[in-house]
Tab-separated table of C-alpha atoms in Angstrom:
chain	number	residue	atom	x	y	z
A	19	MET	CA	-3.907	12.568	20.116
A	20	THR	CA	-0.256	13.055	18.960
A	21	ILE	CA	2.087	11.012	17.515
A	22	GLU	CA	4.116	10.569	20.791
A	23	GLN	CA	0.962	9.019	22.816
A	24	PHE	CA	-0.115	7.180	19.895
A	25	ALA	CA	3.125	5.502	19.397
A	26	LYS	CA	2.977	4.394	23.112
A	27	ASP	CA	0.011	2.386	21.949
A	28	PHE	CA	2.312	-0.416	20.675
A	29	PRO	CA	3.946	-2.414	22.948
A	30	VAL	CA	6.091	-3.857	20.463
A	31	VAL	CA	8.017	-0.609	20.115
A	32	SER	CA	9.115	-0.435	23.974
A	33	ARG	CA	10.491	-4.154	23.040
A	34	PHE	CA	12.097	-3.872	20.127
A	35	CYS	CA	13.607	-0.713	17.443
A	36	TYR	CA	10.635	-1.917	15.104
A	37	LEU	CA	11.943	-1.226	11.437
A	38	ASN	CA	9.959	-3.677	9.602
A	39	THR	CA	6.599	-2.518	8.960
A	40	ALA	CA	7.058	-3.110	5.020
A	41	ALA	CA	6.823	-6.259	5.835
A	42	SER	CA	4.236	-6.159	8.570
A	43	GLY	CA	2.453	-3.177	10.657
A	44	LEU	CA	1.831	-3.324	13.997
A	45	ILE	CA	-1.230	-3.354	15.366
A	46	SER	CA	-2.234	-1.051	18.709
A	47	GLU	CA	-3.898	-1.409	21.934
A	48	GLY	CA	-6.840	0.241	20.558
A	49	ILE	CA	-7.494	-1.854	17.861
A	50	MET	CA	-7.318	-4.919	20.236
A	51	GLU	CA	-9.666	-3.696	22.210
A	52	TRP	CA	-11.937	-2.727	19.604
A	53	ARG	CA	-12.044	-6.382	18.089
A	54	GLN	CA	-12.598	-7.640	21.731
A	55	ASN	CA	-15.631	-5.567	21.752
A	56	HIS	CA	-16.722	-6.587	18.604
A	57	ASP	CA	-16.321	-10.540	18.889
A	58	ILE	CA	-18.216	-9.786	22.660
A	59	ASP	CA	-20.874	-8.858	20.569
A	60	PHE	CA	-20.686	-11.493	18.267
A	61	LEU	CA	-20.609	-14.123	20.827
A	62	ILE	CA	-23.662	-12.729	22.809
A	63	GLY	CA	-25.531	-11.688	19.606
A	64	GLY	CA	-24.831	-14.730	17.296
A	65	SER	CA	-27.232	-13.828	13.828
A	66	LYS	CA	-28.319	-10.535	15.651
A	67	PHE	CA	-24.911	-9.230	15.455
A	68	ARG	CA	-24.725	-9.546	11.552
A	69	LEU	CA	-27.895	-7.835	11.108
A	70	THR	CA	-25.708	-4.445	11.386
A	71	ALA	CA	-22.901	-5.802	9.234
A	72	ASP	CA	-23.916	-3.668	5.897
A	73	GLN	CA	-24.245	-0.500	8.258
A	74	THR	CA	-20.791	-1.340	9.768
A	75	LEU	CA	-19.459	-2.280	5.786
A	76	ASN	CA	-20.662	1.193	4.461
A	77	SER	CA	-19.432	3.092	7.748
A	78	VAL	CA	-15.752	1.717	6.874
A	79	ARG	CA	-16.558	2.762	2.909
A	80	THR	CA	-17.031	6.071	3.636
A	81	ASP	CA	-13.649	5.856	6.225
A	82	ILE	CA	-11.917	5.012	3.470
A	83	ALA	CA	-13.474	7.153	0.653
A	84	THR	CA	-12.817	9.946	2.865
A	85	TYR	CA	-9.378	9.408	3.757
A	86	PHE	CA	-8.448	9.154	0.136
A	87	ASN	CA	-10.383	12.022	-1.022
A	88	SER	CA	-12.811	9.556	-3.522
A	89	SER	CA	-16.372	8.939	-3.925
A	90	SER	CA	-18.064	5.665	-1.552
A	91	LYS	CA	-18.705	4.256	-5.161
A	92	GLU	CA	-15.490	4.276	-6.124
A	93	VAL	CA	-14.665	1.766	-3.284
A	94	PHE	CA	-14.617	-1.738	-2.881
A	95	LEU	CA	-13.804	-3.904	-0.107
A	96	THR	CA	-11.629	-6.925	-0.440
A	97	PRO	CA	-9.499	-9.773	1.812
A	98	ASN	CA	-6.234	-8.692	0.262
A	99	PHE	CA	-5.316	-6.969	-2.714
A	100	THR	CA	-3.827	-9.756	-4.387
A	101	PHE	CA	-7.278	-11.171	-4.581
A	102	ALA	CA	-8.405	-7.797	-5.752
A	103	LEU	CA	-6.406	-7.386	-8.608
A	104	LYS	CA	-6.332	-11.179	-9.815
A	105	THR	CA	-9.886	-10.892	-9.768
A	106	LEU	CA	-9.575	-6.921	-12.063
A	107	VAL	CA	-7.796	-8.513	-14.339
A	108	SER	CA	-9.409	-11.479	-14.931
A	109	GLY	CA	-12.212	-9.294	-16.327
A	110	MET	CA	-9.895	-7.337	-18.333
A	111	ASP	CA	-10.083	-7.118	-22.445
A	112	LYS	CA	-7.230	-9.711	-23.230
A	113	SER	CA	-6.353	-7.659	-26.273
A	114	ASN	CA	-4.376	-5.147	-23.776
A	115	SER	CA	-1.260	-4.487	-23.546
A	116	VAL	CA	0.463	-3.930	-20.391
A	117	LEU	CA	3.554	-1.872	-18.767
A	118	LEU	CA	5.215	-2.919	-15.922
A	119	LEU	CA	8.401	-2.122	-14.321
A	120	GLN	CA	10.789	-5.215	-13.934
A	121	ASP	CA	11.181	-6.720	-10.448
A	122	ASP	CA	8.342	-4.997	-8.977
A	123	TYR	CA	6.392	-7.209	-6.495
A	124	PRO	CA	4.914	-10.282	-7.937
A	125	SER	CA	1.411	-9.762	-6.700
A	126	LEU	CA	1.424	-6.790	-8.851
A	127	SER	CA	2.917	-8.260	-12.154
A	128	PHE	CA	1.481	-11.941	-11.902
A	129	PRO	CA	-2.358	-11.607	-12.554
A	130	PHE	CA	-1.185	-9.869	-15.810
A	131	TYR	CA	1.117	-12.792	-16.635
A	132	SER	CA	-1.260	-15.310	-16.110
A	133	SER	CA	-3.952	-13.748	-18.121
A	134	GLY	CA	-2.358	-13.703	-21.410
A	135	LEU	CA	-1.939	-10.098	-21.682
A	136	LYS	CA	0.728	-8.764	-23.775
A	137	VAL	CA	3.431	-7.247	-21.323
A	138	HIS	CA	6.254	-5.294	-21.298
A	139	ASN	CA	8.789	-4.904	-18.772
A	140	LEU	CA	10.934	-1.648	-18.065
A	141	GLU	CA	14.285	-1.735	-15.618
A	142	ILE	CA	13.964	0.299	-12.769
A	143	THR	CA	16.750	3.165	-13.094
A	144	ALA	CA	18.119	6.106	-11.554
A	145	ASP	CA	16.277	7.911	-14.040
A	146	LEU	CA	13.287	6.147	-13.948
A	147	GLU	CA	10.672	8.338	-14.679
A	148	ASP	CA	12.510	10.048	-17.929
A	149	ARG	CA	12.752	6.269	-19.105
A	150	ILE	CA	8.756	5.767	-18.651
A	151	LEU	CA	7.950	8.652	-20.481
A	152	GLN	CA	10.585	7.822	-23.208
A	153	GLU	CA	8.735	4.402	-23.250
A	154	PHE	CA	5.196	6.055	-23.764
A	155	LYS	CA	6.205	7.882	-26.228
A	156	ASP	CA	7.749	4.720	-28.210
A	157	ASN	CA	5.244	2.163	-27.000
A	158	THR	CA	2.197	3.773	-25.655
A	159	PRO	CA	0.643	0.634	-23.327
A	160	ASP	CA	-3.035	0.592	-22.996
A	161	VAL	CA	-2.333	-0.372	-18.950
A	162	PHE	CA	0.415	1.153	-16.835
A	163	ALA	CA	0.248	-1.055	-13.503
A	164	PHE	CA	3.046	-0.100	-10.966
A	165	SER	CA	3.666	-0.080	-7.311
A	166	LEU	CA	4.078	3.776	-5.968
A	167	VAL	CA	6.973	2.620	-3.999
A	168	GLN	CA	8.852	-0.547	-4.438
A	169	TYR	CA	8.931	-3.270	-2.043
A	170	ILE	CA	12.741	-4.397	-2.307
A	171	SER	CA	14.341	-0.731	-2.544
A	172	GLY	CA	11.865	1.636	-1.782
A	173	ILE	CA	12.476	3.965	-4.690
A	174	LYS	CA	9.260	6.031	-5.070
A	175	LEU	CA	7.366	7.441	-7.906
A	176	ASP	CA	6.412	10.908	-7.742
A	177	ILE	CA	2.576	11.325	-8.096
A	178	ASN	CA	3.073	14.718	-9.663
A	179	PHE	CA	4.751	12.585	-12.513
A	180	ILE	CA	2.248	10.149	-12.983
A	181	ASN	CA	-0.132	12.978	-12.688
A	182	SER	CA	1.389	14.796	-15.609
A	183	LEU	CA	1.912	11.779	-17.538
A	184	LYS	CA	-2.035	10.778	-17.051
A	185	LYS	CA	-2.882	14.200	-18.944
A	186	GLN	CA	-0.649	13.345	-21.918
A	187	TYR	CA	-2.012	9.997	-22.242
A	188	PRO	CA	-5.476	9.742	-20.890
A	189	GLN	CA	-6.266	6.930	-22.694
A	190	VAL	CA	-4.161	4.654	-20.679
A	191	LEU	CA	-5.436	2.715	-17.433
A	192	PHE	CA	-3.160	3.695	-14.198
A	193	ILE	CA	-3.344	1.286	-11.808
A	194	ALA	CA	-1.456	1.928	-8.694
A	195	ASP	CA	-0.574	-0.934	-6.104
A	196	ALA	CA	-0.112	1.738	-2.675
A	197	THR	CA	0.455	-1.296	-0.078
A	198	GLN	CA	4.035	0.363	0.565
A	199	TYR	CA	2.670	3.856	0.122
A	200	SER	CA	-0.772	4.392	1.733
A	201	GLY	CA	-0.561	5.553	5.515
A	202	THR	CA	2.650	7.510	4.777
A	203	GLU	CA	1.578	10.462	2.835
A	204	MET	CA	-1.594	12.567	1.833
A	205	PHE	CA	-3.214	11.110	-1.195
A	206	SER	CA	-6.375	12.355	-3.215
A	207	PHE	CA	-7.676	9.784	-5.565
A	208	LYS	CA	-10.044	12.099	-6.849
A	209	ASP	CA	-7.218	14.622	-7.741
A	210	SER	CA	-4.830	12.131	-9.129
A	211	GLY	CA	-4.012	10.874	-12.234
A	212	ILE	CA	-4.345	7.059	-10.841
A	213	ASP	CA	-7.445	5.076	-12.307
A	214	ILE	CA	-7.402	2.451	-10.307
A	215	PHE	CA	-5.969	2.523	-6.665
A	216	GLY	CA	-5.498	-0.272	-4.047
A	217	GLY	CA	-3.453	-1.927	-1.063
A	218	SER	CA	-3.544	-4.237	1.734
A	219	GLY	CA	-4.147	-2.560	5.331
A	220	TYR	CA	-2.033	-4.397	7.589
A	221	LYS	CA	1.224	-2.672	6.518
A	222	TRP	CA	1.515	1.078	6.479
A	223	LEU	CA	-2.340	1.255	7.564
A	224	LEU	CA	-1.530	-0.644	10.848
A	225	SER	CA	-5.220	-2.499	10.694
A	226	GLY	CA	-3.920	-6.263	10.922
A	227	TYR	CA	-4.730	-8.819	8.196
A	228	GLY	CA	-7.408	-9.974	6.167
A	229	ASN	CA	-8.705	-6.539	4.888
A	230	ALA	CA	-7.661	-4.274	2.011
A	231	TYR	CA	-9.606	-1.732	-0.651
A	232	LEU	CA	-9.535	-1.298	-4.201
A	233	LEU	CA	-10.477	2.266	-5.511
A	234	VAL	CA	-11.772	2.353	-8.850
A	235	LYS	CA	-13.228	5.519	-10.765
A	236	GLU	CA	-16.684	5.091	-12.149
A	237	GLU	CA	-15.936	5.659	-15.387
A	238	PHE	CA	-13.962	2.814	-15.906
A	239	GLN	CA	-15.833	0.048	-13.726
A	240	GLU	CA	-17.818	-1.300	-16.693
A	241	LYS	CA	-15.238	-1.843	-18.571
A	242	PHE	CA	-14.050	-5.050	-16.805
A	243	TYR	CA	-16.410	-8.263	-17.035
A	244	SER	CA	-18.661	-6.282	-19.571
A	245	ASN	CA	-20.023	-9.861	-20.380
A	246	THR	CA	-21.997	-9.997	-16.852
A	247	LEU	CA	-23.670	-6.626	-17.553
A	248	ASP	CA	-26.406	-8.260	-19.072
A	249	LEU	CA	-26.992	-10.647	-16.297
A	250	GLU	CA	-27.444	-7.630	-13.663
A	251	PRO	CA	-28.778	-6.911	-10.966
A	252	LEU	CA	-28.982	-10.321	-9.590
A	253	GLU	CA	-32.618	-11.072	-8.463
A	254	GLN	CA	-31.927	-12.397	-5.078
A	255	PRO	CA	-32.940	-9.909	-2.143
A	256	PHE	CA	-29.725	-10.027	-0.954
A	257	LEU	CA	-27.628	-9.250	-3.871
A	258	GLN	CA	-29.970	-6.923	-5.661
A	259	SER	CA	-28.176	-3.984	-4.552
A	260	LYS	CA	-24.518	-5.055	-5.166
A	261	SER	CA	-23.143	-2.838	-8.318
A	262	HIS	CA	-21.603	-4.395	-10.972
A	263	LEU	CA	-17.884	-4.769	-9.845
A	264	GLN	CA	-19.219	-5.614	-6.429
A	265	LEU	CA	-20.191	-8.548	-7.871
A	266	HIS	CA	-16.982	-9.587	-8.388
A	267	LEU	CA	-14.333	-8.007	-5.944
A	268	GLU	CA	-17.228	-8.259	-3.097
A	269	ALA	CA	-18.402	-11.964	-3.914
A	270	GLY	CA	-19.690	-13.859	-0.717
A	271	HIS	CA	-19.266	-12.334	2.735
A	272	LEU	CA	-17.098	-9.860	4.080
A	273	ASP	CA	-15.760	-9.748	7.474
A	274	THR	CA	-16.983	-6.917	9.610
A	275	LEU	CA	-13.972	-7.660	11.904
A	276	ASN	CA	-11.323	-7.180	9.434
A	277	PHE	CA	-12.644	-4.151	8.171
A	278	GLY	CA	-13.844	-2.472	11.046
A	279	SER	CA	-10.176	-2.649	12.225
A	280	LEU	CA	-9.477	-0.683	9.053
A	281	GLY	CA	-11.845	1.902	9.399
A	282	PHE	CA	-10.783	1.909	13.171
A	283	SER	CA	-7.121	2.800	12.066
A	284	LEU	CA	-8.168	5.181	9.388
A	285	ARG	CA	-9.977	6.762	11.881
A	286	GLN	CA	-7.278	6.916	14.416
A	287	PHE	CA	-4.601	8.345	11.676
A	288	THR	CA	-7.352	11.008	11.025
A	289	ALA	CA	-7.486	12.063	14.423
A	290	ILE	CA	-3.518	12.505	14.469
A	291	GLY	CA	-3.613	14.198	10.721
A	292	GLN	CA	-2.594	12.689	7.917
A	293	GLU	CA	-0.047	15.797	7.297
A	294	VAL	CA	1.326	15.301	10.748
A	295	ILE	CA	2.226	11.931	9.938
A	296	GLN	CA	3.501	12.579	6.315
A	297	ASN	CA	5.734	14.997	7.892
A	298	HIS	CA	7.167	13.085	10.854
A	299	ILE	CA	7.586	10.245	8.514
A	300	ALA	CA	9.672	12.659	5.962
A	301	GLN	CA	11.977	13.948	8.551
A	302	VAL	CA	12.783	10.630	9.918
A	303	SER	CA	13.172	9.225	6.540
A	304	ALA	CA	15.467	11.997	5.208
A	305	TYR	CA	17.595	11.742	8.361
A	306	ALA	CA	17.941	8.273	7.619
A	307	LYS	CA	18.442	8.535	3.960
A	308	GLU	CA	21.332	11.207	4.913
A	309	GLN	CA	23.232	8.747	7.556
A	310	PHE	CA	23.383	5.613	5.404
A	311	LEU	CA	24.739	7.779	2.290
A	312	SER	CA	27.707	8.985	4.755
A	313	LEU	CA	28.147	4.999	5.368
A	314	GLY	CA	28.024	4.167	2.027
A	315	LEU	CA	25.448	1.494	2.266
A	316	LEU	CA	22.929	2.319	-0.186
A	317	ASP	CA	22.664	1.002	-3.742
A	318	GLY	CA	24.012	3.059	-6.641
A	319	THR	CA	20.644	3.455	-8.070
A	320	ILE	CA	19.177	5.241	-4.865
A	321	VAL	CA	22.657	7.707	-4.766
A	322	LYS	CA	21.754	8.526	-8.661
A	323	ARG	CA	18.409	9.373	-7.902
A	324	THR	CA	17.116	13.171	-7.569
A	325	ALA	CA	13.780	12.182	-6.616
A	326	LYS	CA	12.608	11.918	-3.205
A	327	HIS	CA	13.193	8.880	-1.676
A	328	SER	CA	10.546	6.934	0.349
A	329	ASN	CA	10.935	5.812	3.929
A	330	ILE	CA	12.059	2.219	2.921
A	331	PHE	CA	15.910	1.374	2.508
A	332	ASN	CA	17.740	-1.401	1.437
A	333	LEU	CA	21.543	-1.753	3.118
A	334	GLN	CA	24.298	-3.140	1.345
A	335	ILE	CA	25.295	-4.983	4.600
A	336	SER	CA	27.136	-8.035	5.487
A	337	ASP	CA	25.636	-11.070	6.563
A	338	LYS	CA	27.521	-10.433	9.630
A	339	GLN	CA	26.532	-6.493	10.095
A	340	ALA	CA	22.771	-7.935	9.987
A	341	GLN	CA	23.575	-10.393	12.626
A	342	LEU	CA	24.762	-7.547	14.689
A	343	LEU	CA	21.545	-5.686	13.933
A	344	SER	CA	19.560	-8.557	15.305
A	345	GLU	CA	21.712	-9.062	18.044
A	346	ARG	CA	20.952	-5.519	19.131
A	347	ASN	CA	16.990	-6.080	19.032
A	348	ILE	CA	16.429	-4.298	15.758
A	349	VAL	CA	13.518	-5.867	13.539
A	350	PHE	CA	14.116	-5.628	9.914
A	351	SER	CA	13.527	-8.156	6.273
A	352	LYS	CA	16.461	-9.278	3.988
A	353	ARG	CA	14.708	-8.750	0.694
A	354	GLY	CA	16.929	-8.450	-2.345
A	355	THR	CA	20.786	-8.376	-1.627
A	356	GLY	CA	20.778	-6.373	1.514
A	357	VAL	CA	18.809	-5.860	4.195
A	358	ARG	CA	15.545	-4.071	4.229
A	359	LEU	CA	14.750	-1.080	6.868
A	360	SER	CA	11.247	0.784	7.204
A	361	PHE	CA	9.981	3.830	9.114
A	362	HIS	CA	6.839	4.658	10.572
A	363	LEU	CA	4.871	7.231	12.580
A	364	TYR	CA	6.068	5.201	15.666
A	365	ASN	CA	9.742	5.387	14.524
A	366	THR	CA	12.044	8.516	15.392
A	367	LYS	CA	15.488	9.451	14.710
A	368	LYS	CA	17.130	7.832	17.757
A	369	ASP	CA	16.016	4.665	16.088
A	370	VAL	CA	18.132	5.291	12.943
A	371	ASP	CA	21.430	6.670	15.538
A	372	LYS	CA	20.783	2.897	16.932
A	373	VAL	CA	21.351	1.243	13.419
A	374	VAL	CA	24.216	3.632	12.202
A	375	LYS	CA	25.799	3.244	15.461
A	376	VAL	CA	26.105	-0.847	15.258
A	377	LEU	CA	26.988	-0.705	11.689
A	378	ARG	CA	29.673	2.269	12.020
A	379	SER	CA	31.268	0.350	14.731
A	380	SER	CA	31.239	-2.844	12.251
A	381	GLN	CA	32.924	-0.737	9.816
A	382	LYS	CA	36.157	-0.115	11.987
């Protein structure tokens, strides 16, 4: 399947210039059909349908592990990343010091603040990587938690920088929110310097709502909720097979509809080719950045950065210009001080041109 063929599977794209995946990814007709078949099986099977639930969920676990190059034992299924991180941080040693990035996504920062941990914020500037390195040298944290891609500005941390930093500070726990990243680039958890990597599937993985994943390297799994280790495994037959972190992160039932949707989407991405998707998004995004820079629409921090930018852009335009975009059926979000546009595999340079045409004419 080619990207062009796959793009036709999203009816919204034929109705709008959809540049809002950073807020909500689309679902394909393929997933809709899979979901219909899933619920028909439930309709006619009742509880018998759930007899294969573990098999389905383990298959999704394998899909996630394959996609991110990790072990299935490192994969945890959760309804959303916010829940996963809040649960994980609740089981963390409260004496830990944590480094966060200022104005990062609230779901990432709130769990650390609300758990009483000692938190330090680092301002996001054009020389962000240099400032992070200096902060590590001056005040090495126990935990560094960050979004790989900032949800407002689209600033992206270089994976190679993160890997290098981890080698210099192996004792630091690196936690990455990949919700605005996964599905846009190839990523190997096994080869990365990230110890905990997670995200929700409803954005760039195009899996709909109610599904998320958390990857935790095996050597760190018993560092959380260490106080419950003596209680495990639990005696009940249906709980005996759950691992230490599964008892906390996968408490209660898991929905085969939502997680099955994630597995379906990951198999579609794999069929197209992760590298193909990465290259397509990179080309469209590079073109978008070039055009937006020429119009003077990007914040000074973005202009000054030499690191590669993501596929999310925050344009500094007026409310009147934003209204013009809406009138031309261009779908976006207002975030921070501007308008946020985001480009995925179903977008092309023509979408960039449409935005540029509207904004250029409004500047005259």
